[in-house]
Short mmCIF file of C-alpha atoms in Angstrom, two decimals:
data_model
loop_
_atom_site.label_atom_id
_atom_site.label_comp_id
_atom_site.label_asym_id
_atom_site.label_seq_id
_atom_site.Cartn_x
_atom_site.Cartn_y
_atom_site.Cartn_z
CA MET A 865 20.46 5.85 -42.80
CA SER A 866 22.20 2.77 -41.54
CA ALA A 867 23.42 4.89 -38.46
CA LEU A 868 20.01 5.90 -38.01
CA LEU A 869 18.56 2.36 -37.80
CA CYS A 870 21.47 1.31 -35.80
CA LEU A 871 20.39 3.93 -33.25
CA ILE A 872 16.99 3.06 -33.22
CA ALA A 873 17.68 -0.71 -32.93
CA GLY A 874 19.82 0.04 -29.94
CA PHE A 875 17.41 2.03 -28.21
CA VAL A 876 14.54 -0.66 -28.56
CA SER A 877 17.12 -3.40 -27.43
CA PHE A 878 18.03 -1.36 -24.61
CA TYR A 879 14.09 -0.80 -24.06
CA VAL A 880 13.41 -4.44 -24.26
CA LEU A 881 16.27 -5.07 -21.88
CA VAL A 882 15.21 -2.99 -19.04
CA TYR A 883 11.64 -3.32 -19.36
CA TYR A 884 12.00 -7.20 -18.97
CA CYS A 885 14.75 -7.27 -16.06
CA VAL A 886 13.89 -4.44 -14.30
CA PHE A 887 10.24 -3.22 -14.56
CA ARG A 888 8.08 -6.34 -15.90
CA SER A 889 6.47 -7.96 -13.28
CA ALA A 890 5.85 -11.64 -11.90
CA ARG A 891 2.25 -12.88 -11.61
CA CYS A 892 0.63 -14.15 -8.57
CA SER A 893 -0.48 -17.69 -9.37
CA SER A 894 -2.54 -18.82 -6.48
CA SER A 895 -5.96 -20.54 -7.47
CA VAL A 896 -7.48 -19.78 -4.26
CA LYS A 897 -11.01 -19.11 -3.88
CA LEU A 898 -12.28 -16.32 -1.31
CA LYS A 899 -16.27 -17.26 -1.33
CA GLY A 900 -17.04 -16.28 2.52
CA LYS A 901 -14.30 -14.30 3.11
CA THR A 902 -14.43 -10.43 3.73
CA ALA A 903 -11.23 -8.14 2.48
CA ILE A 904 -10.83 -4.91 2.93
CA VAL A 905 -8.81 -2.57 0.41
CA THR A 906 -7.85 1.04 1.18
CA GLY A 907 -7.58 3.47 -1.86
CA SER A 908 -9.37 1.27 -3.78
CA ASN A 909 -11.16 3.36 -6.18
CA THR A 910 -8.57 3.71 -8.44
CA GLY A 911 -5.29 2.49 -9.10
CA ILE A 912 -3.57 -0.90 -8.07
CA GLY A 913 -6.09 -0.78 -5.25
CA LYS A 914 -8.83 -0.94 -7.71
CA SER A 915 -7.33 -3.75 -9.32
CA THR A 916 -6.35 -5.79 -6.78
CA ALA A 917 -10.24 -5.45 -5.30
CA LEU A 918 -11.35 -6.58 -8.72
CA GLU A 919 -9.11 -9.64 -8.56
CA LEU A 920 -10.12 -10.30 -5.13
CA ALA A 921 -14.01 -10.11 -6.24
CA LYS A 922 -13.55 -12.52 -8.98
CA ARG A 923 -12.70 -14.90 -6.61
CA GLY A 924 -15.80 -14.76 -5.05
CA ALA A 925 -15.01 -12.35 -1.56
CA ARG A 926 -17.13 -9.67 0.11
CA VAL A 927 -14.97 -6.73 -0.78
CA ILE A 928 -14.97 -3.56 1.06
CA LEU A 929 -13.54 -0.54 -0.82
CA ALA A 930 -12.48 1.79 1.77
CA CYS A 931 -12.04 5.34 0.31
CA ARG A 932 -12.25 8.82 0.77
CA ASN A 933 -14.06 10.04 -2.03
CA LYS A 934 -17.72 8.61 -1.71
CA GLU A 935 -18.47 9.23 -5.67
CA ARG A 936 -15.42 7.80 -6.96
CA GLY A 937 -15.95 5.08 -4.38
CA GLU A 938 -19.23 4.06 -5.41
CA ALA A 939 -18.40 4.40 -9.20
CA ALA A 940 -15.73 1.93 -8.42
CA ALA A 941 -17.99 -0.59 -6.68
CA TYR A 942 -20.22 -0.34 -9.45
CA ASP A 943 -17.34 -1.42 -12.13
CA ILE A 944 -16.10 -3.93 -10.13
CA ARG A 945 -19.53 -5.66 -9.27
CA ARG A 946 -20.09 -5.37 -13.27
CA GLU A 947 -16.96 -7.04 -14.18
CA SER A 948 -16.63 -9.58 -11.47
CA GLY A 949 -20.02 -10.53 -11.75
CA ASN A 950 -20.01 -10.36 -7.75
CA ASN A 951 -22.58 -8.11 -6.18
CA GLN A 952 -20.75 -8.46 -2.95
CA VAL A 953 -18.50 -5.30 -3.34
CA VAL A 954 -19.51 -2.26 -1.38
CA PHE A 955 -18.08 1.46 -0.48
CA MET A 956 -17.35 2.88 2.82
CA HIS A 957 -16.16 5.96 3.62
CA LEU A 958 -12.22 6.43 4.89
CA ASP A 959 -10.34 9.43 5.32
CA LEU A 960 -6.90 8.32 6.31
CA ALA A 961 -5.98 11.69 6.54
CA SER A 962 -8.41 12.13 9.58
CA LEU A 963 -7.54 9.65 12.59
CA LYS A 964 -11.40 10.21 13.74
CA SER A 965 -12.40 8.98 10.12
CA VAL A 966 -10.50 5.80 10.98
CA GLN A 967 -12.01 5.58 14.36
CA SER A 968 -15.51 5.89 12.70
CA PHE A 969 -14.69 3.66 9.89
CA ALA A 970 -13.79 0.90 12.41
CA GLU A 971 -16.47 1.18 14.45
CA THR A 972 -19.06 0.88 11.56
CA PHE A 973 -17.15 -2.11 10.26
CA LEU A 974 -17.18 -3.74 13.26
CA LYS A 975 -20.64 -3.53 14.07
CA THR A 976 -21.88 -4.45 10.36
CA GLU A 977 -19.38 -6.99 9.14
CA PRO A 978 -19.50 -10.36 10.81
CA ARG A 979 -15.68 -11.14 9.26
CA LEU A 980 -12.61 -9.93 8.27
CA ASP A 981 -10.00 -12.18 6.25
CA ILE A 982 -7.67 -9.77 4.50
CA LEU A 983 -6.63 -6.11 5.41
CA ILE A 984 -4.98 -4.58 2.30
CA ASN A 985 -3.20 -1.09 3.25
CA ASN A 986 -3.09 0.13 0.04
CA ALA A 987 -4.05 3.79 0.00
CA GLY A 988 -0.79 6.14 -0.47
CA VAL A 989 -0.26 9.71 -1.23
CA MET A 990 2.84 11.89 -2.34
CA GLY A 991 2.37 15.48 -1.42
CA LEU A 992 2.63 18.23 0.59
CA GLY A 993 0.33 19.56 3.18
CA CYS A 994 -1.07 17.99 6.64
CA THR A 995 -3.63 15.85 7.67
CA GLU A 996 -6.65 17.00 10.14
CA GLU A 997 -4.65 16.21 13.22
CA GLY A 998 -1.76 18.35 11.64
CA PHE A 999 0.57 15.37 11.02
CA GLY A 1000 2.77 15.43 7.57
CA MET A 1001 0.63 14.47 4.60
CA ALA A 1002 2.63 11.38 3.66
CA PHE A 1003 3.41 10.33 7.23
CA GLY A 1004 -0.53 10.75 8.26
CA VAL A 1005 -1.78 8.97 5.36
CA ASN A 1006 0.67 6.28 4.48
CA HIS A 1007 1.56 5.53 7.88
CA LEU A 1008 -0.29 6.50 10.91
CA GLY A 1009 -4.07 6.00 9.62
CA HIS A 1010 -3.02 2.55 8.49
CA PHE A 1011 -1.41 1.99 11.95
CA LEU A 1012 -4.47 2.83 13.58
CA LEU A 1013 -6.87 1.20 11.07
CA THR A 1014 -5.08 -2.29 11.48
CA ASN A 1015 -4.82 -2.29 15.27
CA LEU A 1016 -8.69 -1.16 15.57
CA LEU A 1017 -9.33 -4.34 13.28
CA LEU A 1018 -7.27 -6.67 15.09
CA GLU A 1019 -9.22 -8.72 17.11
CA ARG A 1020 -11.55 -9.33 14.26
CA LEU A 1021 -9.05 -10.60 12.01
CA LYS A 1022 -7.61 -12.89 15.10
CA GLN A 1023 -11.16 -14.28 15.35
CA CYS A 1024 -11.32 -15.07 11.44
CA GLY A 1025 -7.96 -16.32 11.18
CA PRO A 1026 -6.05 -17.56 9.27
CA SER A 1027 -6.17 -13.85 8.25
CA ARG A 1028 -3.61 -11.46 6.63
CA VAL A 1029 -2.62 -7.83 6.98
CA VAL A 1030 -0.90 -6.79 3.40
CA THR A 1031 0.57 -3.39 3.57
CA VAL A 1032 2.07 -1.63 0.19
CA ALA A 1033 5.30 -0.24 0.95
CA ALA A 1034 8.01 0.65 -1.87
CA LEU A 1035 11.72 0.11 -3.01
CA LEU A 1036 12.17 3.84 -2.15
CA HIS A 1037 12.02 2.75 1.82
CA HIS A 1038 15.83 2.67 0.87
CA LEU A 1039 15.89 5.78 0.76
CA GLY A 1040 14.02 6.75 4.00
CA THR A 1041 14.97 8.06 7.16
CA ILE A 1042 13.09 8.41 10.85
CA ASP A 1043 13.86 11.54 12.74
CA PHE A 1044 11.95 11.40 16.03
CA SER A 1045 13.18 14.61 17.41
CA LEU A 1046 11.60 16.34 14.17
CA LEU A 1047 8.54 14.22 14.40
CA ASN A 1048 7.56 14.98 17.98
CA SER A 1049 8.39 18.86 17.35
CA GLN A 1050 6.73 19.09 13.95
CA LYS A 1051 4.71 15.88 13.47
CA ASP A 1052 6.53 15.06 10.56
CA LEU A 1053 9.49 13.41 9.34
CA VAL A 1054 10.41 16.32 6.87
CA SER A 1055 11.22 20.02 7.89
CA GLY A 1056 10.34 21.52 4.74
CA GLN A 1057 7.70 22.28 1.73
CA SER A 1058 9.91 21.87 -1.42
CA THR A 1059 9.28 19.21 -3.88
CA TRP A 1060 12.36 17.50 -2.65
CA ASP A 1061 10.89 17.35 0.96
CA SER A 1062 7.65 15.67 -0.46
CA PHE A 1063 9.80 12.93 -2.04
CA GLN A 1064 11.71 12.47 1.09
CA ALA A 1065 8.44 12.14 3.29
CA TYR A 1066 7.12 9.53 0.61
CA CYS A 1067 10.64 7.56 1.05
CA ASN A 1068 10.13 8.04 5.19
CA SER A 1069 6.55 7.02 5.20
CA LYS A 1070 7.44 3.85 3.18
CA LEU A 1071 10.19 2.79 5.54
CA CYS A 1072 7.55 3.40 8.23
CA ASN A 1073 5.36 0.60 6.24
CA VAL A 1074 8.41 -1.95 6.36
CA LEU A 1075 9.10 -1.16 10.16
CA PHE A 1076 5.13 -1.38 11.05
CA THR A 1077 4.98 -4.83 9.21
CA ARG A 1078 8.43 -6.09 11.37
CA GLU A 1079 6.86 -4.95 14.46
CA LEU A 1080 3.42 -6.03 13.68
CA SER A 1081 4.70 -9.66 12.99
CA ASN A 1082 6.60 -10.00 16.22
CA LYS A 1083 3.45 -8.69 18.19
CA LEU A 1084 1.08 -11.31 16.13
CA GLU A 1085 3.32 -14.49 16.85
CA GLY A 1086 1.39 -17.18 18.07
CA THR A 1087 -1.93 -16.00 16.57
CA SER A 1088 -3.29 -16.94 13.26
CA VAL A 1089 -2.65 -13.58 11.73
CA SER A 1090 -0.03 -13.06 9.53
CA CYS A 1091 1.37 -9.87 7.73
CA TYR A 1092 3.55 -8.87 4.86
CA CYS A 1093 4.71 -5.75 3.10
CA LEU A 1094 5.67 -5.25 -0.63
CA HIS A 1095 7.02 -3.11 -3.34
CA PRO A 1096 4.20 -3.37 -6.33
CA GLY A 1097 6.62 -2.34 -8.96
CA VAL A 1098 7.13 0.99 -11.13
CA ILE A 1099 3.60 1.85 -11.88
CA TYR A 1100 2.03 5.29 -13.43
CA THR A 1101 -0.93 5.83 -10.97
CA GLU A 1102 -2.45 8.81 -9.53
CA LEU A 1103 0.15 8.57 -6.48
CA GLY A 1104 1.62 11.68 -7.82
CA ARG A 1105 -1.15 13.97 -8.36
CA SER A 1106 -0.49 16.02 -5.76
CA MET A 1107 2.87 16.48 -7.57
CA SER A 1108 3.59 20.01 -9.68
CA LEU A 1109 2.51 19.64 -13.04
CA TRP A 1110 5.74 20.22 -14.69
CA LEU A 1111 6.95 17.27 -12.82
CA GLN A 1112 3.80 15.25 -13.64
CA LEU A 1113 4.58 16.30 -17.23
CA LEU A 1114 8.13 15.16 -17.20
CA MET A 1115 7.37 11.91 -15.90
CA MET A 1116 4.66 10.93 -18.26
CA PRO A 1117 6.62 9.90 -21.19
CA PHE A 1118 9.08 7.72 -19.18
CA ALA A 1119 5.84 6.37 -17.36
CA LYS A 1120 4.22 5.50 -20.54
CA LEU A 1121 7.55 3.52 -21.84
CA PHE A 1122 8.64 1.64 -19.10
CA PHE A 1123 5.90 1.47 -16.16
CA LEU A 1124 3.92 -1.57 -15.06
CA SER A 1125 -0.15 -1.55 -15.87
CA LEU A 1126 -2.39 -1.72 -12.76
CA GLU A 1127 -3.00 -4.81 -13.48
CA ALA A 1128 0.68 -6.04 -13.38
CA GLY A 1129 1.35 -3.67 -10.23
CA SER A 1130 -1.14 -5.58 -8.32
CA GLN A 1131 0.26 -8.83 -8.61
CA THR A 1132 2.34 -8.81 -5.67
CA THR A 1133 -0.25 -7.77 -3.41
CA LEU A 1134 -2.28 -10.48 -4.76
CA TYR A 1135 0.53 -12.79 -3.74
CA CYS A 1136 1.03 -11.71 -0.33
CA ALA A 1137 -2.98 -11.95 -0.08
CA LEU A 1138 -3.60 -15.23 -1.37
CA GLN A 1139 -0.25 -17.49 -1.72
CA GLU A 1140 -0.70 -20.80 -0.02
CA GLY A 1141 2.34 -21.31 2.49
CA ILE A 1142 4.12 -18.07 3.05
CA GLU A 1143 2.88 -17.91 6.70
CA PRO A 1144 6.15 -18.70 7.95
CA LEU A 1145 7.27 -15.34 6.31
CA SER A 1146 4.99 -12.91 8.13
CA GLY A 1147 6.58 -9.84 8.72
CA ARG A 1148 8.98 -9.84 5.58
CA TYR A 1149 8.90 -7.90 2.47
CA PHE A 1150 8.00 -8.98 -0.99
CA SER A 1151 8.87 -7.85 -4.72
CA ASN A 1152 7.89 -9.32 -8.31
CA CYS A 1153 5.82 -12.09 -5.87
CA ALA A 1154 9.04 -13.12 -4.30
CA LEU A 1155 10.67 -12.49 -1.11
CA GLN A 1156 13.38 -9.77 -1.20
CA GLN A 1157 15.83 -8.36 1.14
CA VAL A 1158 14.94 -4.88 2.67
CA GLY A 1159 17.37 -1.88 3.61
CA VAL A 1160 19.35 -2.16 6.52
CA LYS A 1161 17.13 0.63 8.69
CA ALA A 1162 14.25 -1.48 7.76
CA ARG A 1163 16.27 -4.42 9.54
CA ASP A 1164 16.21 -2.55 12.86
CA ASP A 1165 14.20 -4.12 15.64
CA ALA A 1166 14.76 -1.31 17.72
CA LEU A 1167 13.89 0.96 15.43
CA ALA A 1168 10.70 -0.75 14.58
CA LYS A 1169 9.43 -0.87 18.19
CA LYS A 1170 10.21 2.72 19.03
CA LEU A 1171 8.15 3.48 15.86
CA TRP A 1172 5.26 1.19 17.15
CA GLU A 1173 5.67 3.03 20.54
CA VAL A 1174 5.74 6.43 19.17
CA SER A 1175 2.75 5.72 16.70
CA GLU A 1176 0.48 4.29 18.99
CA ARG A 1177 0.91 7.48 21.22
CA LEU A 1178 0.46 9.84 18.09
CA SER A 1179 -2.42 7.46 16.94
CA GLY A 1180 -4.31 7.95 20.68
CA LEU A 1181 -4.02 4.04 21.07
CA SER A 1182 -2.16 4.59 24.52
#
């Protein structure tokens, strides 16, 4: 019995140590109010996107839920209006897996909304398949769709400055690579369709997010727009809904024990969107509401510039 108790005590101690030292998230302490401001949050009908949108609404912002699913998007807008007491929360259709949809969203937004103060590129997928234009799903949604969206809205952001662009990346960008020859030949950053390829495609797309933010900050130099990317923490969301059932079942017990809540997972996004005085850190990467170092490939300015130029061509901007 004593051995069993020691084993249980050891497991609990290990759990507490790992949770508080590795997984537990810091909180955004900014008290900034957003009345009169407008924010877009992509993928905000669920997960940390919805949690982020709720906090922005509580601070008085007009919040645009940019989501693919109309029914779920309108339901999320209703939930957020009810919980925040803010009626300025609306759904607008955006399918990041379709560049035509991105263009349509931007056109509608610019015609109907006079302001844009915060753009949060939050939506993300991990899974196989292709976008409407034939790009790998992770590359097309996580990077290329957000790349086009940001560029189409940049002038409005500049007009309303000081404003911010916040892109949700991930710690897994350290494992990412970019093969431009593969991208040019297969419209993707992986060549296969296995579970491993799906994981690698996600890592590659997150490296793209960090490089995009780095180059965007260079292009925004001298303007009133700043940009940041971040690792939100380890969170159990619907990100893996495209994963195989057995893999989801395998992840579930670990997720329940260690992963952050949705509220905790939105804290670094909120920090990057709201924290006063971080404008000189534009282009940088954050985690746990603090500045962090990125991987070696993510510090490559030449790689960031080339990705930007290729993305311009692939998205139809050039």
